[in-house]
mmCIF file of C-alpha atoms in Angstrom:
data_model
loop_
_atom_site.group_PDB
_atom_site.id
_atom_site.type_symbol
_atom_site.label_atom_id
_atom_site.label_comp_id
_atom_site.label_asym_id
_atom_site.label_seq_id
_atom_site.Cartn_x
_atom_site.Cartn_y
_atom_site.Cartn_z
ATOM 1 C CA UNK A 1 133.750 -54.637 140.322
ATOM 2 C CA UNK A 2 134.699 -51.330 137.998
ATOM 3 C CA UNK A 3 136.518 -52.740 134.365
ATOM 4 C CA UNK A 4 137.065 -56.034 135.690
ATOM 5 C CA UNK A 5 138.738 -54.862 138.910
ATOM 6 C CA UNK A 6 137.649 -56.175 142.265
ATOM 7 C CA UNK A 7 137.186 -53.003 144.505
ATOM 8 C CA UNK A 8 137.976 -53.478 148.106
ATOM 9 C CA UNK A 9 136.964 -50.911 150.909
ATOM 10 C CA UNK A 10 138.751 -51.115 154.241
ATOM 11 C CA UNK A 11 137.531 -49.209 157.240
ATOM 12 C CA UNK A 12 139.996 -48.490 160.406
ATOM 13 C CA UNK A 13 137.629 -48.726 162.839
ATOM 14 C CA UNK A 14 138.109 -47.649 166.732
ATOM 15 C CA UNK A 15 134.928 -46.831 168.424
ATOM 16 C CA UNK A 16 132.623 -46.467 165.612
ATOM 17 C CA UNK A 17 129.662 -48.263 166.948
ATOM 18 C CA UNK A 18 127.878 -45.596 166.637
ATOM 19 C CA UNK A 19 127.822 -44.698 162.643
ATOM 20 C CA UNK A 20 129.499 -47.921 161.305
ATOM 21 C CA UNK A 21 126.225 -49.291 159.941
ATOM 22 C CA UNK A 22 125.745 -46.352 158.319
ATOM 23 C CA UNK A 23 128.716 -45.908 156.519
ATOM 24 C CA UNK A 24 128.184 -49.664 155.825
ATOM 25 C CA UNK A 25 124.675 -48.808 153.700
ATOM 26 C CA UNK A 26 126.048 -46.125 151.767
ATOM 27 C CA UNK A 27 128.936 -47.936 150.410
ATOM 28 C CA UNK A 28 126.273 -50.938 149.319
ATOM 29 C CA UNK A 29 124.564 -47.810 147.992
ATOM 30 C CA UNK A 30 127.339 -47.260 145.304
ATOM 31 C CA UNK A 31 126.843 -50.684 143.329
ATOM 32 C CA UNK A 32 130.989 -50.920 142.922
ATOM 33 C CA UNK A 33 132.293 -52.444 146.076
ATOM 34 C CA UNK A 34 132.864 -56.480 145.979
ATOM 35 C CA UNK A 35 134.364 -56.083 149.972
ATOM 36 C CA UNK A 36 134.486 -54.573 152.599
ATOM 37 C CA UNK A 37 137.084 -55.249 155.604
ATOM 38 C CA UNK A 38 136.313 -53.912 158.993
ATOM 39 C CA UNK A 39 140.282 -53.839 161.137
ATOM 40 C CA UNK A 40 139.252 -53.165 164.300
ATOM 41 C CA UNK A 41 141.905 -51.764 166.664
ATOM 42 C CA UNK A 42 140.436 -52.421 169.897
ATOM 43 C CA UNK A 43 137.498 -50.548 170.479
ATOM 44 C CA UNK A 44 135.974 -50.072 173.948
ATOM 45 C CA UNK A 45 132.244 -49.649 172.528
ATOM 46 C CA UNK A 46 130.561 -52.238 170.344
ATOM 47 C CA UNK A 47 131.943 -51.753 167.014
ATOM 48 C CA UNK A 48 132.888 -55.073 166.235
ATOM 49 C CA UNK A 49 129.603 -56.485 167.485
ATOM 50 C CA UNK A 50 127.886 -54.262 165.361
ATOM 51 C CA UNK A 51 130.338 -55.084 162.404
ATOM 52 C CA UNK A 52 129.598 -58.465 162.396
ATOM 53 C CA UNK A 53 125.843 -58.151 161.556
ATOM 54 C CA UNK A 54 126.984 -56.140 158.641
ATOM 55 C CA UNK A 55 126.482 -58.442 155.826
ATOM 56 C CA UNK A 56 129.495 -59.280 153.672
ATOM 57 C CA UNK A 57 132.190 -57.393 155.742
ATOM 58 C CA UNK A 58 134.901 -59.750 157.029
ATOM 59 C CA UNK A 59 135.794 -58.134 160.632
ATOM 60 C CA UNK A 60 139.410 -58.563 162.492
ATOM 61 C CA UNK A 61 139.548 -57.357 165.194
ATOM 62 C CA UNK A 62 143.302 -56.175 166.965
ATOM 63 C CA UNK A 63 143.870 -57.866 170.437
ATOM 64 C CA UNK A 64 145.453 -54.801 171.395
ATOM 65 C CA UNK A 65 145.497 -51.193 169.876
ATOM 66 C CA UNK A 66 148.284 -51.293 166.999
ATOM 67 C CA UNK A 67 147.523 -47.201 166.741
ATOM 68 C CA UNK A 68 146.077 -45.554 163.348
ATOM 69 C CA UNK A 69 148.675 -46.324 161.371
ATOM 70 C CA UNK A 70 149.212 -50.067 162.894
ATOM 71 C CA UNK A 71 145.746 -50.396 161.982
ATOM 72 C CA UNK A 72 145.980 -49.118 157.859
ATOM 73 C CA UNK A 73 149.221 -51.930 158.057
ATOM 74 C CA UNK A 74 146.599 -54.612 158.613
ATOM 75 C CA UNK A 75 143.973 -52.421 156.326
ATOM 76 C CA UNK A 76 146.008 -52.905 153.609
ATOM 77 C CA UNK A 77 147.762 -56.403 153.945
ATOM 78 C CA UNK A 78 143.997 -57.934 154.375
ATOM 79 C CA UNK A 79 142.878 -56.115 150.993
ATOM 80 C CA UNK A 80 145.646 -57.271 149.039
ATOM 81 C CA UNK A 81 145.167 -61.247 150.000
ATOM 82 C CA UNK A 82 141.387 -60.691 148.858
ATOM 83 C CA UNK A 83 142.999 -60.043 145.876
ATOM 84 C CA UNK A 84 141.981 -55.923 145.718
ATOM 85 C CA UNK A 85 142.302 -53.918 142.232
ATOM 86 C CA UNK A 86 141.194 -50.691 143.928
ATOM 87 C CA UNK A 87 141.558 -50.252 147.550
ATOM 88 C CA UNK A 88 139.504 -47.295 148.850
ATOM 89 C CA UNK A 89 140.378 -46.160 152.591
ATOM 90 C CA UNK A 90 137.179 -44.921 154.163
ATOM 91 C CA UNK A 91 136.660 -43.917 157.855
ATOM 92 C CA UNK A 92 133.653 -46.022 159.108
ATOM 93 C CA UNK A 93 132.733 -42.851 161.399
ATOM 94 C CA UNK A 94 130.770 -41.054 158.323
ATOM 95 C CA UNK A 95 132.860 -38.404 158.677
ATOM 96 C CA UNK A 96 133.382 -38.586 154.627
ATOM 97 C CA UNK A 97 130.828 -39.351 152.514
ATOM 98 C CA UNK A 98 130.923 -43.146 150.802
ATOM 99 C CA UNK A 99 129.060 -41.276 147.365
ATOM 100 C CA UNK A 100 132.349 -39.890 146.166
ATOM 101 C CA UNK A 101 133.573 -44.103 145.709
ATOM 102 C CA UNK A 102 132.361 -44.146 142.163
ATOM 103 C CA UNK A 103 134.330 -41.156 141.081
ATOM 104 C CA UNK A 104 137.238 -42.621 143.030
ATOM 105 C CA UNK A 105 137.386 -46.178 141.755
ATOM 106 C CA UNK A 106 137.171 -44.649 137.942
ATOM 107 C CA UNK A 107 140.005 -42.517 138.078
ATOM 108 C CA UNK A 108 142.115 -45.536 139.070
ATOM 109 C CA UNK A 109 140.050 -48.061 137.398
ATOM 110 C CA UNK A 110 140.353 -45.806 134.100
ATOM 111 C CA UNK A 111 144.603 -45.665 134.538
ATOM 112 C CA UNK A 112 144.660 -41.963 134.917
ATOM 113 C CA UNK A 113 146.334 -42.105 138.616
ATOM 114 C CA UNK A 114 147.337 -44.408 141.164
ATOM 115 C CA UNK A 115 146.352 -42.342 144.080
ATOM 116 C CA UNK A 116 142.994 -39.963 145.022
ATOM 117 C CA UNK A 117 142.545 -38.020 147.607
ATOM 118 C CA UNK A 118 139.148 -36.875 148.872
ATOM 119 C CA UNK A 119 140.252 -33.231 149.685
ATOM 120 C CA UNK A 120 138.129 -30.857 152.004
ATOM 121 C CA UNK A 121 140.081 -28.312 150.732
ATOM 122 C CA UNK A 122 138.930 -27.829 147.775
ATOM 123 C CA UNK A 123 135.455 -26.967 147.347
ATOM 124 C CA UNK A 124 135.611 -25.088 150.149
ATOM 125 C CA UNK A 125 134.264 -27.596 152.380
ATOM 126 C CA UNK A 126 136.244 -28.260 155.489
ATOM 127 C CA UNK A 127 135.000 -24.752 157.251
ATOM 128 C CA UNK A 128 131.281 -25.446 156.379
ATOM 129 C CA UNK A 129 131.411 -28.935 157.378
ATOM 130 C CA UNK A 130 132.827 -27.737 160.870
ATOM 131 C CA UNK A 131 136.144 -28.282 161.128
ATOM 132 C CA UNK A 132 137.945 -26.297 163.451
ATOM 133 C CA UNK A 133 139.846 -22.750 162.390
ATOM 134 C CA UNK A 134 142.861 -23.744 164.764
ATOM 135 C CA UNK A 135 142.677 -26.966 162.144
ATOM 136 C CA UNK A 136 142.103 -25.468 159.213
ATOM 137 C CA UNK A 137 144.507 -22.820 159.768
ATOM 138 C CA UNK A 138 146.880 -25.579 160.920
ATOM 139 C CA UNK A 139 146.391 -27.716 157.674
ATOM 140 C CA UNK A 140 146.600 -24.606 155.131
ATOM 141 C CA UNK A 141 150.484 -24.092 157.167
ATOM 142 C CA UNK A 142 151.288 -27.353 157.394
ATOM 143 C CA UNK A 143 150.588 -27.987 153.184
ATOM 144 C CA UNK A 144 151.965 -25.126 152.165
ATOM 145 C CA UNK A 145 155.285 -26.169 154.049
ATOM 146 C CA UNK A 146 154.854 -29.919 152.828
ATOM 147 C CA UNK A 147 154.413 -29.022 148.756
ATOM 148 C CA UNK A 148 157.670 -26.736 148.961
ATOM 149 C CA UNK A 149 159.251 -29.649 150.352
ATOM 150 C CA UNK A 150 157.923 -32.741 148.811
ATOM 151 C CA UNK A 151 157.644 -30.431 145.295
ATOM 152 C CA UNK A 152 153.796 -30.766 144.907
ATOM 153 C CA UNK A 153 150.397 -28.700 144.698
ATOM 154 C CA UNK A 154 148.185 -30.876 146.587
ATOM 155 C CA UNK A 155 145.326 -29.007 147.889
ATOM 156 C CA UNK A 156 145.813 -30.830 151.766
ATOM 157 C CA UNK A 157 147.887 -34.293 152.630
ATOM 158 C CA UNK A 158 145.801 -34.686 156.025
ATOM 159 C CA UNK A 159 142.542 -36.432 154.506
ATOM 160 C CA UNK A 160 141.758 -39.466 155.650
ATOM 161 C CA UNK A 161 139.512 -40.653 152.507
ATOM 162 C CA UNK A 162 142.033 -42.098 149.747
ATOM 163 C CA UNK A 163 141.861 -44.567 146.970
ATOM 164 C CA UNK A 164 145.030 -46.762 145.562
ATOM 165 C CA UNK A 165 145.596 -49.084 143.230
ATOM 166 C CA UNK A 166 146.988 -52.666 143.839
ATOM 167 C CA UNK A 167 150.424 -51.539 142.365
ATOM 168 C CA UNK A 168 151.035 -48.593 144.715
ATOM 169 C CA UNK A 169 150.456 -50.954 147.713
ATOM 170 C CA UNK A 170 152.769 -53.387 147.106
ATOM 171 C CA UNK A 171 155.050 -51.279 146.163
ATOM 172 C CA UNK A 172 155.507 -49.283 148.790
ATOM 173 C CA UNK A 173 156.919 -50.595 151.969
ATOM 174 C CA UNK A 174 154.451 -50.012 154.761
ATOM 175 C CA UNK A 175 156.045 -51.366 157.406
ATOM 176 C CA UNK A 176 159.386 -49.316 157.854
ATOM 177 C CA UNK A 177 155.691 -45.771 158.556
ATOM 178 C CA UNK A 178 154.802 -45.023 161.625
ATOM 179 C CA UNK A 179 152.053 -47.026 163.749
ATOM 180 C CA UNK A 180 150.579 -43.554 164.816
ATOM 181 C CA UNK A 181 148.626 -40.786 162.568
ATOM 182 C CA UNK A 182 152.038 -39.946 160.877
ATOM 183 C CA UNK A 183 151.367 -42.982 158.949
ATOM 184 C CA UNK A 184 149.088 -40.791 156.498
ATOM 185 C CA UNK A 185 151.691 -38.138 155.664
ATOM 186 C CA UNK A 186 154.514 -40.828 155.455
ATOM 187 C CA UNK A 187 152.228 -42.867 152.510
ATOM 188 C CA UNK A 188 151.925 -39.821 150.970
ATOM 189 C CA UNK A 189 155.467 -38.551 150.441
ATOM 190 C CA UNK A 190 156.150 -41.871 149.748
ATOM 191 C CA UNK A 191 153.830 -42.346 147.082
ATOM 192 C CA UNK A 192 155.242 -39.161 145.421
ATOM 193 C CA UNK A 193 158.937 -40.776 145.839
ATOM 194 C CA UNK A 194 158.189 -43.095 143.737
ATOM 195 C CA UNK A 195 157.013 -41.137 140.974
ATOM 196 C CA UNK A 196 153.241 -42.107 140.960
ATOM 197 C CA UNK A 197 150.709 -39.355 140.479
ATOM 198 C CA UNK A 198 147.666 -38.056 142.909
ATOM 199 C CA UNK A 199 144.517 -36.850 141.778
ATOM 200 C CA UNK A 200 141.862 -35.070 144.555
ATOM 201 C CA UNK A 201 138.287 -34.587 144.054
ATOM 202 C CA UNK A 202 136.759 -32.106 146.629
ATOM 203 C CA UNK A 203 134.759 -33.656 149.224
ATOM 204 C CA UNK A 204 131.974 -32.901 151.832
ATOM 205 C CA UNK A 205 132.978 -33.472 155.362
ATOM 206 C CA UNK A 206 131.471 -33.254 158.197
ATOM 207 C CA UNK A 207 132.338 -32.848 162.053
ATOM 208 C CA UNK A 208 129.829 -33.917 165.082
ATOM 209 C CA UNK A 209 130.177 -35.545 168.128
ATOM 210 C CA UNK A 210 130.840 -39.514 166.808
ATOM 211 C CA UNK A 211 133.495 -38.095 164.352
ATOM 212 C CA UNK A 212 136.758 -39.325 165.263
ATOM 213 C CA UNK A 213 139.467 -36.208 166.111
ATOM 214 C CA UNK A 214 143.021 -36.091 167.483
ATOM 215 C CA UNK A 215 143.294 -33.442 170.716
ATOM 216 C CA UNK A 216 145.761 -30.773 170.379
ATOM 217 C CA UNK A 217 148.501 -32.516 171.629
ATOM 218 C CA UNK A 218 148.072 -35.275 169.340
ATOM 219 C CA UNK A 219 147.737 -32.643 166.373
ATOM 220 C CA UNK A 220 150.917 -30.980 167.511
ATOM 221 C CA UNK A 221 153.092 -33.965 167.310
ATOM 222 C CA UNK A 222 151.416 -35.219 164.032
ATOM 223 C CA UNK A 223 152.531 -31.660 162.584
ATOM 224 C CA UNK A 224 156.332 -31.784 163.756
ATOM 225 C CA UNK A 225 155.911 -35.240 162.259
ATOM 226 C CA UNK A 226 154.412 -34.541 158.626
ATOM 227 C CA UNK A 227 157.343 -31.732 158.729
ATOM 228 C CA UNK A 228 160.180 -34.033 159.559
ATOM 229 C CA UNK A 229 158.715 -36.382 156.749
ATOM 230 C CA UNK A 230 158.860 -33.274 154.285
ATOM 231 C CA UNK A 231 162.285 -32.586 155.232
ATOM 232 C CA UNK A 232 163.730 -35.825 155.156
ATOM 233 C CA UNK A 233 162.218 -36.753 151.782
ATOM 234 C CA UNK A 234 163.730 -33.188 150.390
ATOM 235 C CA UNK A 235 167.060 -34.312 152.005
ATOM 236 C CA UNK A 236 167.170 -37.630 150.984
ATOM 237 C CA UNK A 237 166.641 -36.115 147.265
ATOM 238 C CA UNK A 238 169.215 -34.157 147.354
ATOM 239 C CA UNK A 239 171.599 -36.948 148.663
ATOM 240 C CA UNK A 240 172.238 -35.501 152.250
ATOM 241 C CA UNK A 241 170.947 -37.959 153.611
ATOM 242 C CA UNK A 242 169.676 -41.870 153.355
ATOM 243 C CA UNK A 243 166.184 -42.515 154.666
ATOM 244 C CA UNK A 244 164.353 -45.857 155.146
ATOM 245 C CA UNK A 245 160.928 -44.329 153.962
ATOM 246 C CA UNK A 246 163.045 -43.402 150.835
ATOM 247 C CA UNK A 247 165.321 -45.682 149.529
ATOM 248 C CA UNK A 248 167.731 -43.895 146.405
ATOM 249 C CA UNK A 249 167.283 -47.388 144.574
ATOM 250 C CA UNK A 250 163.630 -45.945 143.983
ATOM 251 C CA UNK A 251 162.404 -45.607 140.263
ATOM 252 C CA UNK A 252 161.410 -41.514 140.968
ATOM 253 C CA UNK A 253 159.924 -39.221 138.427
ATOM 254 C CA UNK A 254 158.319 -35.546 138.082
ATOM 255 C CA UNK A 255 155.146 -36.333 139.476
ATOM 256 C CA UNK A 256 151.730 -34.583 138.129
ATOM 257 C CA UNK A 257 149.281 -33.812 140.332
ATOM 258 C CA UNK A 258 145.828 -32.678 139.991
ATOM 259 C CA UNK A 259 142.243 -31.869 140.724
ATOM 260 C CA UNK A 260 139.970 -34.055 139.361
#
């Protein structure tokens, strides 16, 4: 609880046996989570055994994989009935740390954004922690194209560690995003459509073996897809064309975003 607000952490979970419990203790750790929500999108190890000695963390489990976006749908839908303030998005493969929640939950808890992105960006972080130069080189292109689009100066959209507040998710409409990794960039411009401001705070990250990572195939279509989300938000701005992810009856405004 942060301020009265109940703060709900969700983990899309697919083959996270492995690190899940410790994920799990460093988010008890942080003293400001009231849940925790395990969506498991059918794993072939033993995540969701392992989940369910986890004290406190309500498990569902996917009878068949929904994808990584499929999975955030039921993420977010799940946090919302347990009546979530704060929704942080963490990956339970300990990729991202769990120590940044604190900073996280104030910045929404506090009314100074809607939205927070752990960036590995800034900082400097994602080529120390390991990430891949074909990645890193692909993310620096792939932002750059996406801020001249979608008319921000976000430091990287392709984080998976992000906080929200109740009021984004419900009002954006999930359902019309992808069920695959697009989902991510799609909530973003989205987000930014309808005028709500993003903050980032730099974040550690690390890459090993457990961490979960989309081959190069996967990456290329995910990039063709976070570019034909960039150009169909700029389009549908400029009235060329009508977009479900965008719909012109949208409130939108000059959003500001920053580094926290």
């Amino acid at each position: 609880m942060y301020r009265n607000k109940k703060v709900v952490v969700v983990m899309p979970a697919y083959n996270a046996a492995k690190t899940v419990r410790q994920t799990y203790a460093e988010v008890q750790d942080q003293g400001l989570v009231d849940h925790i929500i395990l969506v498991d999108d059918k794993s072939r190890d033993d995540t969701v055994a392992v989940a369910k000695t986890l004290e406190g963390v309500q498990v569902h489990v996917h009878e068949v994989n929904k994808g990584y976006g499929g999975n955030q749908k039921t993420c977010y839908r799940l946090a919302l009935e347990a009546g979530a303030d704060i929704v942080i998005m963490l990956h339970p493969d300990y990729q991202y740390t769990p120590k940044l929640i604190p900073a996280m939950v104030s910045i929404i808890g506090n009314g100074l954004h809607s939205c927070v992105l752990g960036s590995r960006i800034l900082g400097g972080y994602a080529l120390r922690g390991g990430m891949p130069l074909w990645k890193y080189i692909a993310n620096r292109g792939l932002t750059f194209a996406e801020n001249v689009l979608l008319g921000a100066k976000l430091s990287e959209y392709h984080t998976g560690y992000r906080a929200f507040s109740r009021d984004i998710l419900e009002k954006l409409n999930l359902s019309t995003n992808s069920d695959d990794f697009v989902f991510d960039n799609q909530m973003l411009a989205q987000i930014l459509w309808h005028g709500y401001t993003i903050a980032e705070v730099s974040c550690p990250t690390k890459y090993f073996a457990e961490a979960s990572s989309i081959n190069l195939s996967r990456s290329i279509k995910y990039g063709f897809g976070c570019l034909g989300t960039a150009m169909a938000f700029r389009l549908a701005k400029w009235g060329v064309m009508q977009s479900r992810l965008f719909p012109r009856a949208a409130v939108q405004t000059a959003p500001a975003i920053v580094a926290a």
